[in-house]
Backbone as ProteinMPNN parsed JSONL, in Angstrom:
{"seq_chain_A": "XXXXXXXXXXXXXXXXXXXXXXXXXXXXXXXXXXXXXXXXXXXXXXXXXXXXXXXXXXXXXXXXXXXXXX", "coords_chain_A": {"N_chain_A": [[0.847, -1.187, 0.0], [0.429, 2.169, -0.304], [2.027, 5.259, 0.78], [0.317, 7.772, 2.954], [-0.037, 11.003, 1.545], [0.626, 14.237, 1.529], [-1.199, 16.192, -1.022], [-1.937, 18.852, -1.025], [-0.86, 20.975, 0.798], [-0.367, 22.869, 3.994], [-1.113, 26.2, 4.2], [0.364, 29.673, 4.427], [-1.226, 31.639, 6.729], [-2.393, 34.56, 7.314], [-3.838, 36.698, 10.079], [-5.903, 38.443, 11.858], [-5.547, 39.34, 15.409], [-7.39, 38.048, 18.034], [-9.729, 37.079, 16.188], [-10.807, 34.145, 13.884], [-9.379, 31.737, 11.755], [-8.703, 29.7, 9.114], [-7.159, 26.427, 8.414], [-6.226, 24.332, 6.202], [-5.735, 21.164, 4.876], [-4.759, 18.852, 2.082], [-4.987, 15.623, 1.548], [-3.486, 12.538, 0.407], [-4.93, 10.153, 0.29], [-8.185, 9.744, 0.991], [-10.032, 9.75, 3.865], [-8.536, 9.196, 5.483], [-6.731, 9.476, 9.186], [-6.652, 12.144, 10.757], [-3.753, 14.412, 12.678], [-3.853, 16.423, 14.484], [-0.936, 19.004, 15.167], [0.874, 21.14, 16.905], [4.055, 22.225, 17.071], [5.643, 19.983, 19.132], [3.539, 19.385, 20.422], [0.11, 18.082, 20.536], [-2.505, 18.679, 19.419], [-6.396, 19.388, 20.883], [-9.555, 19.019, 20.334], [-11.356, 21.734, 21.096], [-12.981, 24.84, 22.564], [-11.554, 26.468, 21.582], [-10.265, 25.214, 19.615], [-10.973, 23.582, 16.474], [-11.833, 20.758, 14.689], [-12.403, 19.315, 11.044], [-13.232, 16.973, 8.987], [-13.3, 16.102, 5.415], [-13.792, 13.566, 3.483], [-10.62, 13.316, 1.44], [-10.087, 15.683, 2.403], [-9.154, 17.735, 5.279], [-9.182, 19.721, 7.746], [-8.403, 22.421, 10.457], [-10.009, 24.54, 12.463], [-8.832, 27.712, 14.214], [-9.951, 29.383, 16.395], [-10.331, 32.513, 18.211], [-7.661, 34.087, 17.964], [-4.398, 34.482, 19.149], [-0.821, 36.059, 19.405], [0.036, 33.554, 20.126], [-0.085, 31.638, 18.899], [1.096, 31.475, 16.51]], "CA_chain_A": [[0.0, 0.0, 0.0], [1.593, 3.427, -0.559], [1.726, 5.836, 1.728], [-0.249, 8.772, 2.526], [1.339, 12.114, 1.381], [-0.304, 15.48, 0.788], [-1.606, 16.817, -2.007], [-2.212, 20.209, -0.492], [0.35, 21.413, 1.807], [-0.881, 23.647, 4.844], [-0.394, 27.539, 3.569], [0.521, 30.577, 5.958], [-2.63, 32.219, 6.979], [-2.45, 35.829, 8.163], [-5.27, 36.921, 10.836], [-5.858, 39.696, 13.041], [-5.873, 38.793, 17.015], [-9.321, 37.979, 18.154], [-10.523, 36.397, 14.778], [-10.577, 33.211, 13.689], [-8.798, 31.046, 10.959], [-9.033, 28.237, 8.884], [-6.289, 25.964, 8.019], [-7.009, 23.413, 5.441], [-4.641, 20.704, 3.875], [-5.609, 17.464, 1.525], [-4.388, 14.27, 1.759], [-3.196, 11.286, -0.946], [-6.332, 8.712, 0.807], [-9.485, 9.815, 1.551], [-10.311, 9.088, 5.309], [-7.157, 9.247, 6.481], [-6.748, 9.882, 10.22], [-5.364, 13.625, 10.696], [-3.592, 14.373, 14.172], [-2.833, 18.191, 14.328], [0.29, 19.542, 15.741], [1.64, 22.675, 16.988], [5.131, 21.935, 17.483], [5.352, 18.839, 19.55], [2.037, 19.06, 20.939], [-0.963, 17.761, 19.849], [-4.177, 19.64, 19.626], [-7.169, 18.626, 20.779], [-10.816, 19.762, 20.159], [-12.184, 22.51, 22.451], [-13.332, 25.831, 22.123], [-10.433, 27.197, 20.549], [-9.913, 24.371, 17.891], [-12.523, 22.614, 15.877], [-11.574, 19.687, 13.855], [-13.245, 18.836, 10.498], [-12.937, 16.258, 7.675], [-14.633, 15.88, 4.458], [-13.253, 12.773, 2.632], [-9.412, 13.899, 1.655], [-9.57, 17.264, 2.86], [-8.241, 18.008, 6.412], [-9.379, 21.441, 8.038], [-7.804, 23.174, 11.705], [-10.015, 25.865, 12.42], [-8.51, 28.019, 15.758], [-10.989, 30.28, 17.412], [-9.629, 33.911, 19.263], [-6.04, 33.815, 17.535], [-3.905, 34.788, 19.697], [0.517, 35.971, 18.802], [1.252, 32.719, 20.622], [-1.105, 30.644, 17.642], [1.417, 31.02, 14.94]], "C_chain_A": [[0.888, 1.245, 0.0], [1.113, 4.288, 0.229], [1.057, 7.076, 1.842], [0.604, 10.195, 2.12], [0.299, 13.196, 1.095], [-0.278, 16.194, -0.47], [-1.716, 17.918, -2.124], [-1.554, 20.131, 0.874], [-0.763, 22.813, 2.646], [0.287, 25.375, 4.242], [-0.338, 28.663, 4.659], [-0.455, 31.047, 5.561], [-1.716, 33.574, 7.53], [-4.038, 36.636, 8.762], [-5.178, 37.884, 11.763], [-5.939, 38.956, 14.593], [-7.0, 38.882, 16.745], [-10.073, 37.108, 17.244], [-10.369, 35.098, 15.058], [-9.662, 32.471, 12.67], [-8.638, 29.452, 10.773], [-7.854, 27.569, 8.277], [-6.694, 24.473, 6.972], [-5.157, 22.496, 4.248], [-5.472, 18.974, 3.008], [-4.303, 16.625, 0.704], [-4.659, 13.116, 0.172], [-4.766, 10.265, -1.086], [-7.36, 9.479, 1.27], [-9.651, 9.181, 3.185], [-9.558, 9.051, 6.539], [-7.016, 10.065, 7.685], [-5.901, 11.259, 10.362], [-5.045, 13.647, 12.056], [-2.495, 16.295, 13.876], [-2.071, 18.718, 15.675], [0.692, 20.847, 15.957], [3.251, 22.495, 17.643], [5.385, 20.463, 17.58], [3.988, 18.34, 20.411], [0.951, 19.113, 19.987], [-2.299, 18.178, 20.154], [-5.304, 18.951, 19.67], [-8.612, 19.492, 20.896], [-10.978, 20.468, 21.478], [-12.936, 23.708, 21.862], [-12.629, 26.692, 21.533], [-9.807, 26.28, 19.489], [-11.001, 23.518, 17.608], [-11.666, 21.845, 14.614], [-12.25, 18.888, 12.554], [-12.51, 17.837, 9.108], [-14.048, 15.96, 6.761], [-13.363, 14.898, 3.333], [-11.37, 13.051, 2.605], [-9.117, 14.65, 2.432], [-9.762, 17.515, 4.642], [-8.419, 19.821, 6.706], [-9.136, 21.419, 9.699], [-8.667, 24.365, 11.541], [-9.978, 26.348, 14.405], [-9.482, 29.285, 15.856], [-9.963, 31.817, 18.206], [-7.981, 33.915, 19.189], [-5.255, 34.875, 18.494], [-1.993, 35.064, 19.244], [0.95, 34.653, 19.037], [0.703, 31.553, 19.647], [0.007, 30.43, 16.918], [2.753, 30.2, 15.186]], "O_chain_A": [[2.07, 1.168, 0.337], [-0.088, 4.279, 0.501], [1.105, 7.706, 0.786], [1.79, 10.342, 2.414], [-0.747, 12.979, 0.483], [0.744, 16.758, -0.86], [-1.644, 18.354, -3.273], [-1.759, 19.336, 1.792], [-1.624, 23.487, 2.081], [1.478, 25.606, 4.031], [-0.976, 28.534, 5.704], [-0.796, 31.055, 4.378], [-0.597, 33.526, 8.041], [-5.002, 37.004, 8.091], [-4.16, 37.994, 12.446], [-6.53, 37.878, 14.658], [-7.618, 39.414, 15.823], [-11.031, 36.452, 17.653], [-9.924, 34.71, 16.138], [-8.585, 32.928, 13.054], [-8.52, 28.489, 11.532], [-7.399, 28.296, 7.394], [-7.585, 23.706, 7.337], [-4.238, 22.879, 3.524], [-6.431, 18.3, 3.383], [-3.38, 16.79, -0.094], [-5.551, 12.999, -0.669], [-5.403, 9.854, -2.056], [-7.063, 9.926, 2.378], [-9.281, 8.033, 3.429], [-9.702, 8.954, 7.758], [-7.124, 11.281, 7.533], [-4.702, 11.372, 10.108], [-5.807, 13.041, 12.809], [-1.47, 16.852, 13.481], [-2.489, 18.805, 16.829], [0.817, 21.611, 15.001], [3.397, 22.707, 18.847], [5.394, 19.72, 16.598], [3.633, 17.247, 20.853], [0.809, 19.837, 19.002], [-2.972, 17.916, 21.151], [-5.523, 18.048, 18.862], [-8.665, 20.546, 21.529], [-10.809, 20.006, 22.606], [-13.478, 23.602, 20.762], [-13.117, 27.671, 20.968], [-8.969, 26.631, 18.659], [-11.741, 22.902, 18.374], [-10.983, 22.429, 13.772], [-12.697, 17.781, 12.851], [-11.478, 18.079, 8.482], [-15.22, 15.681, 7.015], [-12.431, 15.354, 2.67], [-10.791, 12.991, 3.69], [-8.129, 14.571, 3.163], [-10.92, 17.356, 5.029], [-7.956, 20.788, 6.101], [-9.628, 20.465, 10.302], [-8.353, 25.212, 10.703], [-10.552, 25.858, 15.377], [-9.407, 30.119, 14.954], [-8.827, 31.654, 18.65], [-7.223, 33.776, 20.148], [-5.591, 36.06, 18.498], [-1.639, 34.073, 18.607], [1.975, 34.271, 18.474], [1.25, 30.459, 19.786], [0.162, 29.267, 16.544], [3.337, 29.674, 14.238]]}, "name": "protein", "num_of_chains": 1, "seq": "XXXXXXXXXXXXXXXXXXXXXXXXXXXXXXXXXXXXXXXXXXXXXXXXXXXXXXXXXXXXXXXXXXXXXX"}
């Protein structure tokens, strides 16, 4: 089986504090488990990140962006 790889690479966003932003990348496989990262930590749903998938495509959206987001 070959491995997954992206098709769409995650692009720099620019956002005002306060706002929101959507991050969006798409994947080789359809379905494929995403696990989003900020460094070495791993993000997990709350009120400041929402997690969505639609088949390939892979979306991060962060809530009340803050300088320490990017």
């Amino acid at each position: 089986e070959l491995p997954v790889r992206f098709k769409q690479e995650l692009q720099n966003e620019e956002v005002k504090e306060g706002k929101q932003v959507k991050l969006t990348c798409e994947l080789s496989k359809a379905g494929t488990p995403v696990k989003w990262m900020k460094g070495d930590t791993v993000l997990h749903a709350s009120e400041k990140y929402e997690f969505k998938q639609s088949g390939a495509v892979a979306e991060l959206i962060i809530r009340d962006v803050k300088a320490m987001d990017s």
